[in-house]
Amino acid sequence: MTTEQTHAQSNAEMRDKLTQQLRDRGLRLTPQREKILEVFFNLPEGDHLSAEELHQRLKSHHLDISLATSYRTLKLLVSVGALRELDFSEDHKHYELSRNPEAPHHHIICSGCGKTEEFESPEVLQLAVNLLREKRYKLTDVQLKLYGLCQDCCDDEPD
Amino acid sequence: MTTEQTHAQSNAEMRDKLTQQLRDRGLRLTPQREKILEVFFNLPEGDHLSAEELHQRLKSHHLDISLATSYRTLKLLVSVGALRELDFSEDHKHYELSRNPEAPHHHIICSGCGKTEEFESPEVLQLAVNLLREKRYKLTDVQLKLYGLCQDCCDDEPD
DNA sequence: GTGCTTGCAAAATGTTTGCAAGACG
DNA sequence: CGTCTTGCAAACATTTTGCAAGCAC
């Protein structure tokens, strides 16, 4: 992996890399898979979707891709490293583009209203790299979640 | 890293505090709730259970507590801060005793075999405290998850 | 063709809920 | 009593799967 390119890869680059990774596994970049990826590319950085949200978004673009295919594709894209699977404390998972696997961002989650904010932390990443090297793990993702009550929810809550 | 008195509270302390917290909310420490807590108290530190695992464990102790009650109790105990809710990338949540809320521990998760390891990190905690103070959140939990492939799974995987 | 992929509907999980009966202060 | 709790079964939400049909190399 190149250390000089510290920022996210371009869409074209990601696409090429992805196609290759799929080919290597004897899989295809079908129209459905492309469309799903497109949704994620068009998502503001730091944003994330659940399977249901993805499906709704496809629908609103008049793309009839079944929910089952959405689920299957999400799983597939996670397995090739194109998407990152996030779970906040909800009943479903969220997915976002792995824009920059070298510098994964983290989340602040309000337990009151479910709002999320993103932040990066080179310190945490460094700590993760060192720790897993020491323990002889091959690092694949670092997810730090800070749960709290945002200012609005502190006021709301009678607690 | 220091084994000081400021570490986890004793079971008796936790119990008292908990009873009080429940009372304050007009709730009861029923036999079922006590039994469930007992299971967690008897769990090796760092260990965690899913709702189903808890239910099985109760059953094996000849305690007929319904699965619904297990779920309800888990939720309740989380809401009063007695338990911590964890979600690894599985289809169910895990719960563990909040032994020391001041120094939450974190997890290394093998994506291959699902094995988990615990570790503490004062640095991460400090970072969380500072960041959330700055953003005016009331911090409730810090969860760092490091995903990777353990040595065994690296060997196994043909990848 | 062969084998990957899709859509559909059904199934499988994990979790929550309505309700009547029970327990407790 | 009134209210909190429980167990049961049904409901619910999310995700997975079997299968037949479709598509790509």
PDB file of C-alpha atoms (C1' of nucleotides) in Angstrom, chain D residues 9-21:
ATOM      1  C1'  DA D   9     -47.719 -16.139  22.089  1.00  0.00           C
ATOM      2  C1'  DA D  10     -48.108 -13.230  18.427  1.00  0.00           C
ATOM      3  C1'  DA D  11     -46.140  -9.517  16.046  1.00  0.00           C
ATOM      4  C1'  DC D  12     -42.326  -7.125  14.149  1.00  0.00           C
ATOM      5  C1'  DA D  13     -37.997  -5.831  11.892  1.00  0.00           C
ATOM      6  C1'  DT D  14     -34.068  -7.153   9.647  1.00  0.00           C
ATOM      7  C1'  DT D  15     -31.569 -10.232   7.011  1.00  0.00           C
ATOM      8  C1'  DT D  16     -30.927 -14.617   4.556  1.00  0.00           C
ATOM      9  C1'  DT D  17     -32.135 -18.266   1.403  1.00  0.00           C
ATOM     10  C1'  DG D  18     -34.260 -21.572  -2.204  1.00  0.00           C
ATOM     11  C1'  DC D  19     -35.500 -21.526  -6.597  1.00  0.00           C
ATOM     12  C1'  DA D  20     -36.496 -20.548 -11.306  1.00  0.00           C
ATOM     13  C1'  DA D  21     -35.389 -17.334 -14.756  1.00  0.00           C
TER      14       DA D  21
END
